[in-house]
XYZ file of C-alpha atoms in Angstrom:
546
model
C 81.237 31.872 -5.720
C 78.537 31.315 -3.159
C 75.314 33.242 -3.167
C 74.366 35.679 -0.454
C 70.791 36.868 -0.622
C 68.744 38.763 1.919
C 65.026 38.058 1.594
C 63.251 41.066 2.981
C 59.751 40.767 4.364
C 58.654 43.738 2.243
C 60.741 42.936 -0.865
C 63.009 40.186 -2.136
C 66.039 41.679 -3.752
C 69.806 41.381 -3.836
C 72.611 42.583 -6.079
C 73.629 40.112 -8.751
C 76.414 37.795 -7.633
C 77.032 39.977 -4.574
C 79.223 38.826 -1.737
C 77.282 40.900 0.782
C 74.008 42.748 0.714
C 72.824 45.744 2.686
C 69.644 44.871 4.561
C 66.725 47.248 4.260
C 64.331 47.418 7.192
C 60.877 48.907 7.541
C 60.176 51.659 10.076
C 59.754 50.325 13.574
C 56.275 51.773 13.935
C 55.080 50.681 10.462
C 53.556 54.107 10.016
C 54.942 54.804 6.544
C 52.286 55.893 4.091
C 51.109 53.442 1.479
C 48.982 54.009 -1.579
C 46.517 51.871 -3.451
C 48.953 51.728 -6.343
C 51.600 50.293 -4.021
C 49.313 47.673 -2.524
C 47.295 46.735 -5.586
C 49.256 47.346 -8.808
C 47.314 47.059 -12.013
C 49.993 44.818 -13.496
C 52.472 42.437 -11.907
C 56.163 43.003 -12.645
C 57.908 40.620 -14.968
C 60.767 38.291 -14.022
C 64.084 39.892 -13.155
C 67.695 38.809 -13.441
C 67.231 36.200 -16.151
C 68.922 38.033 -18.999
C 71.992 38.584 -16.868
C 72.776 34.880 -17.270
C 72.620 34.810 -21.070
C 75.784 33.244 -22.529
C 76.006 32.251 -26.185
C 72.242 32.323 -26.571
C 71.632 30.040 -23.567
C 70.719 30.444 -19.923
C 73.889 29.369 -18.172
C 73.132 28.688 -14.533
C 74.988 27.302 -11.586
C 72.940 25.940 -8.688
C 73.377 29.174 -6.704
C 72.136 31.157 -9.690
C 69.043 28.974 -9.944
C 68.280 29.505 -6.254
C 68.630 33.267 -6.630
C 66.280 33.346 -9.612
C 63.811 31.175 -7.734
C 63.742 33.634 -4.832
C 63.368 36.588 -7.175
C 60.785 35.236 -9.612
C 59.018 32.202 -8.200
C 55.291 32.850 -7.903
C 54.850 30.625 -4.850
C 57.532 32.572 -2.972
C 55.701 35.824 -3.687
C 52.387 34.357 -2.569
C 53.973 33.044 0.636
C 55.483 36.474 1.258
C 52.052 38.121 1.211
C 51.191 36.510 4.551
C 54.070 38.456 6.136
C 52.809 41.689 4.582
C 49.308 41.036 5.958
C 50.764 40.410 9.425
C 52.584 43.743 9.256
C 49.396 45.621 8.503
C 47.643 43.698 11.280
C 50.332 44.953 13.647
C 49.732 48.474 12.401
C 46.001 48.026 13.034
C 46.693 46.841 16.598
C 47.799 50.390 17.473
C 44.425 51.794 16.377
C 42.833 51.964 19.881
C 45.562 54.441 20.906
C 45.236 56.700 17.883
C 44.178 60.264 18.807
C 40.930 61.456 17.272
C 40.033 65.026 16.397
C 36.390 65.821 15.650
C 34.597 68.951 14.535
C 31.197 69.931 13.295
C 29.252 73.070 12.498
C 25.488 73.490 12.241
C 22.903 76.218 11.688
C 19.142 76.164 12.328
C 16.591 78.834 11.362
C 13.173 78.480 13.013
C 10.013 80.578 12.550
C 6.906 79.867 14.653
C 3.644 81.716 15.302
C 3.316 83.071 18.834
C 0.789 81.546 21.180
C 1.524 83.798 24.164
C 2.451 87.424 24.815
C 5.377 86.135 26.835
C 7.049 85.053 23.610
C 7.841 88.731 22.868
C 6.667 88.809 19.241
C 3.638 87.847 17.171
C 5.844 85.663 14.991
C 8.968 84.340 16.665
C 11.983 83.997 14.359
C 15.239 82.559 15.724
C 18.605 81.528 14.340
C 20.823 79.043 16.170
C 24.401 78.345 15.065
C 26.823 75.942 16.707
C 30.462 74.940 16.251
C 32.189 72.078 18.098
C 35.757 70.800 18.334
C 36.874 67.711 20.197
C 40.020 65.705 20.866
C 40.132 62.292 22.485
C 42.766 59.622 23.009
C 43.212 56.436 24.992
C 46.592 55.769 26.579
C 48.203 52.348 26.860
C 47.389 52.367 30.572
C 43.691 52.381 29.689
C 43.288 56.045 30.614
C 40.993 57.947 28.255
C 40.983 61.712 28.130
C 38.687 63.955 26.185
C 38.816 67.698 25.586
C 36.082 69.566 23.731
C 35.032 73.082 22.962
C 31.545 74.228 21.980
C 30.575 77.687 20.699
C 26.963 78.781 20.096
C 25.298 81.864 18.636
C 21.567 82.543 19.021
C 19.624 85.399 17.435
C 15.868 86.057 17.884
C 13.290 88.793 17.365
C 11.743 88.217 20.774
C 11.795 91.411 22.897
C 12.211 89.504 26.140
C 15.867 88.565 25.534
C 18.080 91.214 27.133
C 21.165 89.741 25.339
C 20.444 89.447 21.647
C 22.182 88.011 19.785
C 23.934 86.063 22.517
C 27.054 83.912 22.356
C 27.747 80.975 24.625
C 30.776 78.722 24.816
C 31.846 75.762 26.844
C 35.239 74.162 27.502
C 35.066 70.577 28.785
C 37.693 68.128 30.063
C 37.023 64.530 31.039
C 39.368 61.746 32.167
C 38.235 58.126 32.592
C 40.382 55.467 34.237
C 39.503 51.753 34.594
C 40.313 50.562 38.109
C 39.841 46.795 37.784
C 39.072 45.378 34.335
C 41.372 46.707 31.584
C 43.575 48.524 34.095
C 47.281 48.835 33.383
C 49.531 48.181 30.392
C 48.957 44.452 29.880
C 45.271 44.263 28.893
C 45.568 47.322 26.676
C 48.845 46.404 24.985
C 48.035 42.693 24.689
C 46.634 43.016 21.119
C 49.898 44.707 20.075
C 51.981 41.986 21.719
C 49.893 39.313 20.025
C 50.158 41.073 16.654
C 53.933 41.289 17.018
C 54.170 37.605 17.769
C 51.874 36.902 14.837
C 54.264 38.846 12.624
C 57.235 36.890 13.967
C 55.245 33.699 13.505
C 54.434 34.564 9.892
C 58.107 35.347 9.277
C 59.141 31.981 10.716
C 56.517 30.261 8.585
C 57.762 32.179 5.553
C 61.302 31.032 6.319
C 60.112 27.422 6.346
C 58.279 27.994 3.061
C 61.382 29.526 1.499
C 63.362 26.484 2.598
C 60.771 24.277 0.902
C 60.967 26.330 -2.293
C 64.763 26.133 -2.293
C 64.617 22.366 -1.824
C 62.198 22.185 -4.736
C 64.473 24.390 -6.868
C 67.468 22.196 -6.072
C 65.452 19.091 -6.943
C 64.307 20.633 -10.241
C 67.883 21.647 -11.082
C 69.251 18.150 -10.518
C 66.283 16.672 -12.376
C 67.339 18.600 -15.468
C 70.971 17.603 -14.978
C 69.968 13.961 -14.534
C 67.760 14.048 -17.625
C 70.580 15.643 -19.588
C 73.074 12.998 -18.471
C 70.590 10.245 -19.230
C 70.167 11.671 -22.734
C 73.948 11.629 -23.185
C 74.124 7.993 -22.073
C 71.278 7.020 -24.409
C 72.952 8.858 -27.298
C 76.240 7.040 -26.640
C 74.367 3.749 -26.472
C 72.690 4.433 -29.820
C 76.032 5.404 -31.355
C 77.543 2.114 -30.165
C 74.591 0.124 -31.510
C 74.827 1.862 -34.893
C 78.579 1.262 -35.023
C 78.018 -2.424 -34.207
C 75.307 -2.604 -36.852
C 77.612 -1.142 -39.496
C 80.327 -3.562 -38.488
C 77.916 -6.519 -38.644
C 76.543 -5.358 -41.979
C 80.077 -5.256 -43.372
C 80.718 -8.733 -41.980
C 77.499 -9.930 -43.585
C 78.591 -8.556 -46.929
C 81.896 -10.443 -46.577
C 80.071 -13.624 -45.602
C 81.541 -13.681 -42.090
C 78.137 -13.285 -40.382
C 75.050 -15.464 -40.711
C 72.210 -13.553 -42.458
C 69.803 -13.913 -39.554
C 72.206 -12.348 -37.030
C 71.935 -8.928 -38.654
C 68.361 -8.584 -37.385
C 69.629 -8.627 -33.810
C 71.750 -5.539 -34.506
C 68.895 -3.796 -36.292
C 66.582 -4.539 -33.357
C 69.046 -3.041 -30.888
C 69.406 0.119 -32.974
C 65.632 0.555 -33.091
C 65.176 -0.070 -29.359
C 67.934 2.344 -28.398
C 66.542 4.992 -30.732
C 63.224 4.666 -28.867
C 65.065 5.100 -25.563
C 66.823 8.150 -26.972
C 63.524 9.734 -28.042
C 62.058 9.078 -24.590
C 65.134 10.624 -22.969
C 64.837 13.707 -25.190
C 61.241 14.373 -24.172
C 61.980 13.600 -20.524
C 64.637 16.316 -20.676
C 62.170 18.758 -22.264
C 59.640 18.074 -19.516
C 62.229 18.542 -16.760
C 63.418 21.794 -18.348
C 59.863 23.136 -18.591
C 59.286 22.444 -14.892
C 62.593 24.092 -14.024
C 61.755 27.178 -16.113
C 58.560 27.588 -14.094
C 60.539 27.328 -10.860
C 62.901 30.178 -11.788
C 60.232 32.233 -13.585
C 61.789 31.850 -17.037
C 58.404 30.824 -18.452
C 57.046 34.317 -17.673
C 59.231 35.883 -20.379
C 58.592 34.634 -23.949
C 62.224 35.338 -24.853
C 63.830 33.398 -22.008
C 61.192 30.669 -22.223
C 62.493 29.770 -25.684
C 66.181 29.640 -24.676
C 68.069 26.423 -24.062
C 69.358 25.748 -20.560
C 73.035 25.303 -19.806
C 73.306 23.988 -16.253
C 76.933 23.951 -15.220
C 76.852 21.776 -12.090
C 78.342 18.277 -12.220
C 76.309 15.719 -10.243
C 79.397 13.700 -9.346
C 80.378 14.507 -5.728
C 83.862 15.843 -5.130
C 85.908 15.368 -2.025
C 84.787 13.512 1.057
C 81.125 12.580 1.213
C 79.011 14.244 3.873
C 78.498 12.195 7.027
C 76.155 12.700 9.972
C 74.215 10.664 12.496
C 70.596 10.772 13.589
C 71.275 12.151 17.082
C 73.378 15.075 15.839
C 70.996 15.873 12.993
C 67.967 15.745 15.297
C 69.564 18.063 17.848
C 70.393 20.537 15.071
C 66.852 20.326 13.681
C 65.219 21.049 17.039
C 67.341 24.200 17.306
C 66.969 25.526 13.777
C 63.645 24.433 12.310
C 61.498 27.597 11.927
C 58.285 25.580 12.203
C 59.023 25.051 15.911
C 59.682 28.780 16.376
C 56.284 29.553 14.863
C 54.512 27.123 17.196
C 56.355 28.409 20.268
C 55.236 31.927 19.402
C 51.680 30.630 19.109
C 51.892 29.105 22.604
C 53.173 32.449 23.916
C 50.109 34.070 22.358
C 47.959 31.445 24.047
C 49.417 32.459 27.425
C 48.544 36.057 26.646
C 45.047 34.988 25.642
C 44.580 33.174 28.960
C 45.607 36.303 30.879
C 43.244 38.412 28.817
C 40.401 35.994 29.471
C 41.054 36.225 33.217
C 41.018 39.996 32.924
C 37.530 39.693 31.413
C 36.315 38.028 34.625
C 37.104 41.091 36.718
C 34.406 43.583 37.711
C 34.213 46.680 35.558
C 34.997 49.618 37.866
C 35.740 53.014 36.304
C 36.430 56.467 37.688
C 35.583 59.495 35.536
C 36.464 63.097 36.413
C 34.906 66.077 34.606
C 35.750 69.763 34.571
C 33.975 72.377 32.433
C 34.047 76.138 32.055
C 31.169 78.201 30.613
C 30.837 81.682 29.220
C 28.162 83.973 27.719
C 28.590 87.140 25.674
C 26.806 89.521 23.306
C 25.203 92.996 23.163
C 23.241 93.479 26.412
C 20.283 95.787 27.083
C 20.925 97.658 30.347
C 17.486 98.633 31.703
C 18.856 99.910 34.988
C 19.372 103.340 33.472
C 16.910 105.712 31.856
C 16.643 105.559 28.990
C 17.886 101.902 28.600
C 21.120 101.569 26.663
C 22.727 98.689 24.770
C 26.091 97.663 26.176
C 28.312 96.317 23.363
C 29.497 92.715 23.640
C 30.335 89.711 21.558
C 31.922 86.320 21.243
C 35.138 87.524 22.873
C 33.342 87.963 26.179
C 32.283 84.306 26.149
C 35.827 83.185 25.362
C 37.256 85.372 28.107
C 34.915 83.847 30.658
C 35.821 80.375 29.404
C 39.542 80.664 29.847
C 39.304 82.661 33.060
C 37.204 79.800 34.430
C 34.728 82.194 36.039
C 31.812 79.759 35.798
C 33.241 76.268 36.424
C 31.456 72.937 36.598
C 33.266 69.901 37.977
C 32.557 66.504 39.406
C 33.385 62.833 39.253
C 31.595 59.557 38.603
C 32.430 56.145 39.964
C 30.664 53.372 38.035
C 30.630 49.655 38.799
C 29.333 46.894 36.560
C 29.335 43.641 38.483
C 27.839 40.703 36.551
C 26.261 38.139 38.825
C 27.677 35.566 36.419
C 29.752 36.194 33.304
C 29.396 33.052 31.225
C 30.883 34.677 28.133
C 34.101 35.469 30.019
C 34.160 31.982 31.543
C 33.786 30.461 28.097
C 36.551 32.712 26.727
C 38.893 31.532 29.489
C 38.028 27.916 28.773
C 38.603 28.358 25.034
C 41.949 30.052 25.665
C 43.041 27.157 27.897
C 41.989 24.591 25.306
C 43.814 26.532 22.579
C 47.018 26.454 24.601
C 46.712 22.723 25.265
C 46.036 22.110 21.578
C 49.091 24.101 20.520
C 51.275 22.253 23.021
C 50.180 19.014 21.360
C 50.908 20.654 18.007
C 54.483 21.290 19.145
C 54.849 17.663 20.161
C 53.408 16.512 16.851
C 55.764 18.827 14.960
C 58.718 17.480 16.932
C 57.677 13.938 16.051
C 57.329 14.919 12.392
C 60.745 16.572 12.429
C 62.305 13.521 14.034
C 60.819 11.252 11.376
C 61.939 13.657 8.671
C 65.479 13.697 10.055
C 65.658 9.919 10.423
C 64.389 9.354 6.897
C 66.737 11.914 5.380
C 69.781 10.527 7.215
C 68.907 7.003 6.135
C 68.313 8.283 2.607
C 71.788 9.846 2.659
C 73.380 6.620 3.896
C 71.602 4.646 1.195
C 72.657 7.164 -1.462
C 76.308 6.931 -0.410
C 76.290 3.123 -0.537
C 74.447 3.135 -3.857
C 76.934 5.632 -5.247
C 79.886 3.393 -4.420
C 78.091 0.300 -5.745
C 77.186 2.068 -8.988
C 80.829 2.941 -9.604
C 81.808 -0.704 -9.210
C 78.941 -1.876 -11.420
C 79.874 0.665 -14.107
C 83.514 -0.408 -14.082
C 82.633 -4.111 -14.140
C 80.172 -3.863 -17.049
C 82.713 -1.799 -18.998
C 85.267 -4.583 -18.616
C 82.685 -7.204 -19.622
C 81.854 -5.262 -22.784
C 85.512 -4.857 -23.696
C 86.060 -8.588 -23.156
C 83.086 -9.605 -25.295
C 84.102 -7.209 -28.069
C 87.626 -8.626 -28.089
C 86.338 -12.196 -28.273
C 84.009 -11.242 -31.119
C 86.785 -9.545 -33.037
C 88.948 -12.683 -32.632
C 86.096 -14.851 -33.871
C 85.576 -16.605 -30.547
C 82.681 -14.476 -29.363
C 79.003 -14.036 -30.072
C 77.307 -10.888 -31.368
C 74.413 -11.487 -28.976
C 76.733 -11.258 -25.971
C 78.280 -8.065 -27.316
C 74.872 -6.411 -27.688
C 73.811 -7.660 -24.276
C 76.975 -6.258 -22.708
C 76.303 -2.899 -24.381
C 72.794 -2.845 -22.922
C 74.115 -3.708 -19.456
C 76.699 -0.934 -19.701
C 74.009 1.564 -20.642
C 71.926 0.527 -17.646
C 74.971 0.746 -15.377
C 75.772 4.260 -16.616
C 72.174 5.362 -16.115
C 72.234 3.864 -12.612
C 75.469 5.656 -11.811
C 74.057 9.009 -12.926
C 70.907 8.397 -10.904
C 73.005 7.449 -7.871
C 74.914 10.726 -8.157
C 71.674 12.691 -8.427
C 70.188 10.765 -5.496
C 73.188 11.673 -3.356
C 72.762 15.377 -4.156
C 69.044 15.182 -3.368
C 69.693 13.240 -0.145
C 72.244 15.828 0.966
C 69.697 18.572 0.300
C 67.040 16.623 2.222
C 69.338 16.338 5.267
C 70.054 20.070 5.225
C 66.359 20.809 4.851
C 65.320 18.484 7.666
C 67.904 19.991 10.043
C 66.935 23.571 9.156
C 70.359 24.350 7.648
C 69.406 24.546 3.984
C 69.175 28.347 3.919
C 72.490 28.775 5.700
C 74.068 26.213 3.374
C 73.287 28.432 0.393
C 73.871 31.662 2.369
C 70.264 32.738 2.094
C 68.996 34.908 4.918
C 65.365 35.655 5.663
C 65.673 39.015 7.354
C 62.974 39.650 9.899
C 61.557 43.133 10.222
C 62.298 45.308 13.242
C 59.193 45.622 15.423
């Protein structure tokens, strides 16, 4: 059963052994709330999915299972994924210039000063000033900025010359500013968002390439363990044959049918093959330890101590895979995510060039302002005798505000025209150089991909030929050994030739196992070089909606 895994940019998860998986996408505006606990947990989660593969006290894994565990638990995959998460938050930050802003403040000031003139209305002037302000501002994607603010003041004094005391004043202000040349329109204002989106897509393409690399590494580690296991089996069989020959020779020596000095040859072979067996045992341990790290089994003390039971057989079944350089190269140029990432970078370079040209324009802005004012409070009416106080308050000021009885309006046209803008000229030059550099980077990547494809195809061809040759060599050495053993049993052979034939058979079996492993690795290398490795194992890197 093949594996189908969706790698999400925010989380890597899939149901165990699922045929299909429901993709989970982030909100299109990336405005979901996050907490410090979500972004910076105090403790990393442990490995997942490992205990689901426990069978008879061992970790029983097919190749698809190993790939799934690698994607779920491999530390390098998680580190690579963080670049995508950073790009998402960078995209969120790109919307910041268009975020509305509400401001408010309140203040109070008490002031007492000695009078220096009779016109101040008191020998000691005491005044209280209180103010409250509210404001709202936002910049639109067209570059238009609008601002609305309200200000309310209260002033109270003991001076006798104020005929409204305390008095309330308020002001309602509106202002709209529109760039007419530089930064006018959607492009220069939305360009950072467009660039951030491409950067996110670029990081996702890079992550896809990194996942492909990690899968290739996981496949290589899996077959390394299988190869080490098969090599151990061959070395064990070789030792068993040497010990059986030694027992047979020892019996012949006891019966006087073997010269005394010939027994040392058998003893030497037993010792040498025991050394090879010990080396094979520790080579298997080393390969298993590396594989455990790849699937995250070393992170759990329980699973780290379990034996591995890898179920895949390295011997190819059916017709061997065949391709040619031209077909493989054409496929690679269409599917390699590294090229997608570089093409997105060139698109960003084009945007950067346009932005740099926008910086060369004169800065011409039009600002329009409209304000309404109002005053209120208890007023001393001295037109009547005796003078009376007419009640009033803050409501009078508000009423005058919103009835627009005392308006103020106007506009401002400002022009900043640098005689020479060397900074903008340099920015345009740097943007042009960056684009040229990235175009060369695409060509270099294409050359690297072509070399990778050619090498992998040739490696596959070599592996197929070596696989067929190893089968013939294994069959031939088996026949030689059987012939030498028959001659020896009939008394016409030599024990030295029997032992030599056993050694040659062991080498042939080891070579055959290595040829099978090499074919599997070469097939993986071809799929990796053509960008089809993920599809081959039904692994999908789902890109976020943005």
